[in-house]
PDB file of C-alpha atoms in Angstrom:
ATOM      1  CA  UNK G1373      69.151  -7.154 -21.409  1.00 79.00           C
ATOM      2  CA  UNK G1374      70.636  -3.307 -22.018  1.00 82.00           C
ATOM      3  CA  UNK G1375      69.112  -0.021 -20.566  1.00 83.00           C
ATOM      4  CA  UNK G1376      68.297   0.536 -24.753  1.00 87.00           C
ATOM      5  CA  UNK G1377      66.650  -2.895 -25.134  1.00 88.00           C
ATOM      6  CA  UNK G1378      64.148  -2.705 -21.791  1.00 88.00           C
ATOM      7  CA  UNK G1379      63.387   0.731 -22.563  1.00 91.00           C
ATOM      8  CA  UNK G1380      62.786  -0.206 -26.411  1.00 92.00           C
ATOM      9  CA  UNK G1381      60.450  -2.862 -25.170  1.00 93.00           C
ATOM     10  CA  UNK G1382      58.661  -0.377 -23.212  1.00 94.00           C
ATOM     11  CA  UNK G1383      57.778   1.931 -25.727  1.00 93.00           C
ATOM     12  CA  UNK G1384      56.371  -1.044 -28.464  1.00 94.00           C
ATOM     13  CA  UNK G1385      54.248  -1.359 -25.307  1.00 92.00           C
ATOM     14  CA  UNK G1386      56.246  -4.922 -25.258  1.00 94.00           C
ATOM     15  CA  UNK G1387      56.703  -5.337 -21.468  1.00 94.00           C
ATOM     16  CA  UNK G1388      54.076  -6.502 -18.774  1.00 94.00           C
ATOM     17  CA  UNK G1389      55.127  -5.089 -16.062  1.00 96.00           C
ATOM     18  CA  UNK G1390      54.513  -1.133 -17.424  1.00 97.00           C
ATOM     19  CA  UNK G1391      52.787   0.351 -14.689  1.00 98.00           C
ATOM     20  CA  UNK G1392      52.288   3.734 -16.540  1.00 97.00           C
ATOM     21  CA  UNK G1393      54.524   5.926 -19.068  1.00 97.00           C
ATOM     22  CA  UNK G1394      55.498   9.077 -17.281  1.00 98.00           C
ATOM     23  CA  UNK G1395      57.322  12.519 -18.433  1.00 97.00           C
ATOM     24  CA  UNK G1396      60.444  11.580 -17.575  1.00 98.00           C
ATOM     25  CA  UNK G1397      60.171   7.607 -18.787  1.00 98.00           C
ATOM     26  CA  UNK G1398      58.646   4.747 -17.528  1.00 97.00           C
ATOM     27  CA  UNK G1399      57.424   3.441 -14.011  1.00 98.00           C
ATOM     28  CA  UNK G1400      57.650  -0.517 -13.697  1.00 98.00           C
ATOM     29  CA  UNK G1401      57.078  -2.718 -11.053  1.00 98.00           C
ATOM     30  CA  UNK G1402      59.657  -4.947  -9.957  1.00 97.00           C
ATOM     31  CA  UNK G1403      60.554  -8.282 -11.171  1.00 95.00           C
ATOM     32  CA  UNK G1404      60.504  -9.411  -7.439  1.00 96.00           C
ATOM     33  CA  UNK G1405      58.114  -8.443  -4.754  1.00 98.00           C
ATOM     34  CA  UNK G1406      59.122  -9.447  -1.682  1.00 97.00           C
ATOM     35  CA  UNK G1407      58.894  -6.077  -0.302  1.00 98.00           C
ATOM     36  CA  UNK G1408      55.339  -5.958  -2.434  1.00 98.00           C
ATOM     37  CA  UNK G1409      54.819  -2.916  -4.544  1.00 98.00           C
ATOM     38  CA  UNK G1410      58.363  -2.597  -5.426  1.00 98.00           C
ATOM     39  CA  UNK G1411      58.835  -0.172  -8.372  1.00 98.00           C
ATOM     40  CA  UNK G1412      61.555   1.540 -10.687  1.00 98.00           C
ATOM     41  CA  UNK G1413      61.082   4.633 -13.092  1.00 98.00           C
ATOM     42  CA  UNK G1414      63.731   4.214 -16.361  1.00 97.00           C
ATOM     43  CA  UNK G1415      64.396   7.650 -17.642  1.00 97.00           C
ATOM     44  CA  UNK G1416      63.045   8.194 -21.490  1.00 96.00           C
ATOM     45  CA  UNK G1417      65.044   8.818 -23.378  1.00 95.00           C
ATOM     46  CA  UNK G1418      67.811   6.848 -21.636  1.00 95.00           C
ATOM     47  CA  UNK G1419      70.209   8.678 -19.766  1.00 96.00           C
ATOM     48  CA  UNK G1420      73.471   7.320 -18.271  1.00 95.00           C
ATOM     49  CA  UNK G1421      73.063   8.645 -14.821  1.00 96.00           C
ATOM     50  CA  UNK G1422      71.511  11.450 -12.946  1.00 98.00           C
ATOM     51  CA  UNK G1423      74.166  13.802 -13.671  1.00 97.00           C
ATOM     52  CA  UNK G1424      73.987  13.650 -17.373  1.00 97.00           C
ATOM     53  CA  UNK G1425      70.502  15.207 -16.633  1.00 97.00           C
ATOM     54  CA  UNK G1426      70.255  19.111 -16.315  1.00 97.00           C
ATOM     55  CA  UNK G1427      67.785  21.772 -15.269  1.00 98.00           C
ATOM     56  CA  UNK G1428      64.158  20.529 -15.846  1.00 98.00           C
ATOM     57  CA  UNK G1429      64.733  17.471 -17.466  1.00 98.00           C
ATOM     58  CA  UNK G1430      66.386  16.423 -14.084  1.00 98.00           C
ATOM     59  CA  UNK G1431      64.010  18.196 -12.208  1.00 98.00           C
ATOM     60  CA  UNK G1432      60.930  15.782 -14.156  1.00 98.00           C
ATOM     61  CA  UNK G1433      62.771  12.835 -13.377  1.00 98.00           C
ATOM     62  CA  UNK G1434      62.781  13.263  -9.509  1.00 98.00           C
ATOM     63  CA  UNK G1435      59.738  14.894  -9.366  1.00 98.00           C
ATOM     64  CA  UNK G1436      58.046  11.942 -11.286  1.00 98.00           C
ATOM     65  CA  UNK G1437      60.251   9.495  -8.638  1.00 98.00           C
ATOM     66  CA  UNK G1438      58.776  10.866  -5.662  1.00 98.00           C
ATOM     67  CA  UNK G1439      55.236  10.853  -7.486  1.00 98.00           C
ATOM     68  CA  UNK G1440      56.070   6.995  -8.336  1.00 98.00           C
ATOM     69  CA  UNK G1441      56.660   6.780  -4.524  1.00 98.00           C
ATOM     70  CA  UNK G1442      53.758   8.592  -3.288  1.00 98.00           C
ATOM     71  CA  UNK G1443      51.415   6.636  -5.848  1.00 98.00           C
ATOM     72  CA  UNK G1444      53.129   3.331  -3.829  1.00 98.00           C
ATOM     73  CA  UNK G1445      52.752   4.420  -0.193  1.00 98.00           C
ATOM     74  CA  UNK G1446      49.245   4.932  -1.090  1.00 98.00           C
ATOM     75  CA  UNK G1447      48.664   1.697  -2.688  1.00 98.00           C
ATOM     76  CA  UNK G1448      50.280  -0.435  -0.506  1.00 98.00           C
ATOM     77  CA  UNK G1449      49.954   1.031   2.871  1.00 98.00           C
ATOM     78  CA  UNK G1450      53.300   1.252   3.362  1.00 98.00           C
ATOM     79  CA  UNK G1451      54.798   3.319   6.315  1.00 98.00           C
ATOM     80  CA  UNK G1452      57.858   4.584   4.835  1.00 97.00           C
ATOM     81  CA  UNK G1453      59.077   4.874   1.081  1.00 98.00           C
ATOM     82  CA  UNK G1454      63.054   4.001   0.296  1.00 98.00           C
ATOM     83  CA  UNK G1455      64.346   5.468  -2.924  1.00 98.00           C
ATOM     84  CA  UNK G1456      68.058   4.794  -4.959  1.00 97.00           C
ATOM     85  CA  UNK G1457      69.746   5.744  -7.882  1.00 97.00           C
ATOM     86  CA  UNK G1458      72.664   3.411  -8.664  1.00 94.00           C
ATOM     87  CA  UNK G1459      73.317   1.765 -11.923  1.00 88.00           C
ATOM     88  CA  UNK G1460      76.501  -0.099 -11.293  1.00 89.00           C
ATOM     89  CA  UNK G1461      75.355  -3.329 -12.413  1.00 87.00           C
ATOM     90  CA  UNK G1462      72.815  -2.011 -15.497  1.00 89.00           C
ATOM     91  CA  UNK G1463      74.637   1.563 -16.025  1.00 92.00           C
ATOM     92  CA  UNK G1464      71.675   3.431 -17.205  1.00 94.00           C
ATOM     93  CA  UNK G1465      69.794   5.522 -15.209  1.00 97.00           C
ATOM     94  CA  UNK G1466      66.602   4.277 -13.185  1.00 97.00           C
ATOM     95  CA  UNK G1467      65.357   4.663  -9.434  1.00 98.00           C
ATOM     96  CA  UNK G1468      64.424   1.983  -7.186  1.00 98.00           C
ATOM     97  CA  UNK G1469      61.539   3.086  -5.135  1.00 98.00           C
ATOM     98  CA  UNK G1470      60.765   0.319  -2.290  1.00 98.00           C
ATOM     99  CA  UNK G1471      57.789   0.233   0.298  1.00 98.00           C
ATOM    100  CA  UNK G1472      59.207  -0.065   3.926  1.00 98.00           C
ATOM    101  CA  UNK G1473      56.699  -1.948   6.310  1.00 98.00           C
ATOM    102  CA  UNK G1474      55.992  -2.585   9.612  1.00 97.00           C
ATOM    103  CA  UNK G1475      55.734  -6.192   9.225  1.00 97.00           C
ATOM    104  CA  UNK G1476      59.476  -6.291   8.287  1.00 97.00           C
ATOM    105  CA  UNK G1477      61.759  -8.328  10.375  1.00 94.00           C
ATOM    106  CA  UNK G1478      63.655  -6.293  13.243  1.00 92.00           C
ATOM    107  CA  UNK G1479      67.284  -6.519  11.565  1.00 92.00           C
ATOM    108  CA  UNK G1480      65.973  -6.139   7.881  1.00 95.00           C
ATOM    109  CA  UNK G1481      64.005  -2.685   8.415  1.00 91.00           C
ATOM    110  CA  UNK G1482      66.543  -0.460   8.905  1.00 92.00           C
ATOM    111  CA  UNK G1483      68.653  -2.374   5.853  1.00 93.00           C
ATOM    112  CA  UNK G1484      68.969  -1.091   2.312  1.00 95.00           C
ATOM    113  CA  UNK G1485      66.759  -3.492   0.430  1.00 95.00           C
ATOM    114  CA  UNK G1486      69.270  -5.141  -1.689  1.00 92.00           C
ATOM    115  CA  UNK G1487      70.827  -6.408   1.244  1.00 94.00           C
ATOM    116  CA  UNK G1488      68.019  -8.909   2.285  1.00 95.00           C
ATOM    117  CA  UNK G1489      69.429 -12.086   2.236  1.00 95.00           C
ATOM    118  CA  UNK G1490      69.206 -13.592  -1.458  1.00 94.00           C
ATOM    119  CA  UNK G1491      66.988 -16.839  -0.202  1.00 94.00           C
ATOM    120  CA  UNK G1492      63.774 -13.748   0.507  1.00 92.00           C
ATOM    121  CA  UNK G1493      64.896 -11.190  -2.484  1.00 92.00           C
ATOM    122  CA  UNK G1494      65.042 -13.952  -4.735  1.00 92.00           C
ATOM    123  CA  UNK G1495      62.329 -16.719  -3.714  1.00 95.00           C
ATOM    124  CA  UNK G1496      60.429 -17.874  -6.456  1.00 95.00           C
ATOM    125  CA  UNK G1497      57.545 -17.179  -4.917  1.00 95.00           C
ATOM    126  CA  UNK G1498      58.203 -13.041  -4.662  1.00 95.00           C
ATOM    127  CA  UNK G1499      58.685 -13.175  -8.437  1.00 96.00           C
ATOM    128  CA  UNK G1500      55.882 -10.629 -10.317  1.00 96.00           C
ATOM    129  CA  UNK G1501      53.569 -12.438 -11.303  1.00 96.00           C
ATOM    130  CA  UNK G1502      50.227 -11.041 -13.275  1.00 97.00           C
ATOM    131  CA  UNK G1503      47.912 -13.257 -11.375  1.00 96.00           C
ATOM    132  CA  UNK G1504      49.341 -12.586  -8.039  1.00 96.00           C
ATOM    133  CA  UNK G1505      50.609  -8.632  -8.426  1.00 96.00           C
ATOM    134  CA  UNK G1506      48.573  -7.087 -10.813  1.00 97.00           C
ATOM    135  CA  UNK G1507      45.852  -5.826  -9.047  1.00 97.00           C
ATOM    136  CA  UNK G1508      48.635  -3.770  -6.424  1.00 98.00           C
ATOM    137  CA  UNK G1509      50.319  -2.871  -9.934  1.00 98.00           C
ATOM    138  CA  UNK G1510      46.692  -1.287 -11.134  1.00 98.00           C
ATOM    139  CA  UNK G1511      46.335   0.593  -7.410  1.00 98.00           C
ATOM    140  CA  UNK G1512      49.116   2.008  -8.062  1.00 98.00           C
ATOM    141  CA  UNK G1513      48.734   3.017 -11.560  1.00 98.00           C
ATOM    142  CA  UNK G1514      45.338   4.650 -10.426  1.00 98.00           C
ATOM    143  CA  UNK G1515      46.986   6.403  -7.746  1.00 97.00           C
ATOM    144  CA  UNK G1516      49.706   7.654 -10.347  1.00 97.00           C
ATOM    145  CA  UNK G1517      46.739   8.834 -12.790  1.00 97.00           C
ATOM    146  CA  UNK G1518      45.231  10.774 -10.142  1.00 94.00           C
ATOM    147  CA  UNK G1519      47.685  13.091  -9.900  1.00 82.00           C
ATOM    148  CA  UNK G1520      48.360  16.169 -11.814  1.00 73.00           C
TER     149      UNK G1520
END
């Protein structure tokens, strides 16, 4: 699915896992959660990448991806919040913001995320799922509407 076709989905108010429309787009949780609370914001309207975005249009989008990340350090307890910007594999601009925690193993804490080995970031049973993930989802949608 394109940038143009999530973010289209978004909007119709088509996609689940919305965890709240901010200024700059949307904040999402993650289609896996084995780091639990694991969140994006896709910029609205899209952008390509963070430098196509000047002045205070890219000052809303950071500032609304740290909010994103303080909203998820509340809600999940976690001791440290990991943020990136890539978009080499969907080339259209949206930050990962991942919860770092204690319980992590030694030689996966200090790792970028996305190098977990694929049998824990893609186990079946860290897939979002309403049931299991919605009530983090709505802490951290509370925490998000709590702040200014």
């Amino acid at each position: 699915m394109t940038g143009t076709e999530r973010l289209a989905l978004l909007e119709r108010g088509e996609n689940p896992k919305l965890i709240l429309r901010m200024k700059s787009g949307f904040a999402v949780i993650g289609d896996t959660q084995f780091l639990p609370g694991y969140s994006l914001l896709l910029a609205y309207p899209e952008a390509g990448q963070l430098n196509d975005l000047h002045g205070a249009t890219r000052d809303q989008f950071l500032h609304d991806m740290a909010a994103l990340g303080d909203a998820v350090k509340v809600a999940t307890g976690a001791i440290r919040i990991n943020y990136s910007i890539y978009g080499n594999l969907d080339p259209f601009l949206h930050a990962h913001v991942w919860p770092r925690y204690a319980w992590e193993v030694d030689e996966l804490r200090t790792m970028p995320p996305f190098n977990y080995p694929p049998e824990l970031r893609e186990d079946a049973g860290c897939l979002f799922d309403m049931g299991k993930h919605g009530g983090l989802m709505r802490k951290i949608r509370e925490e998000l509407e709590r702040r200014p």
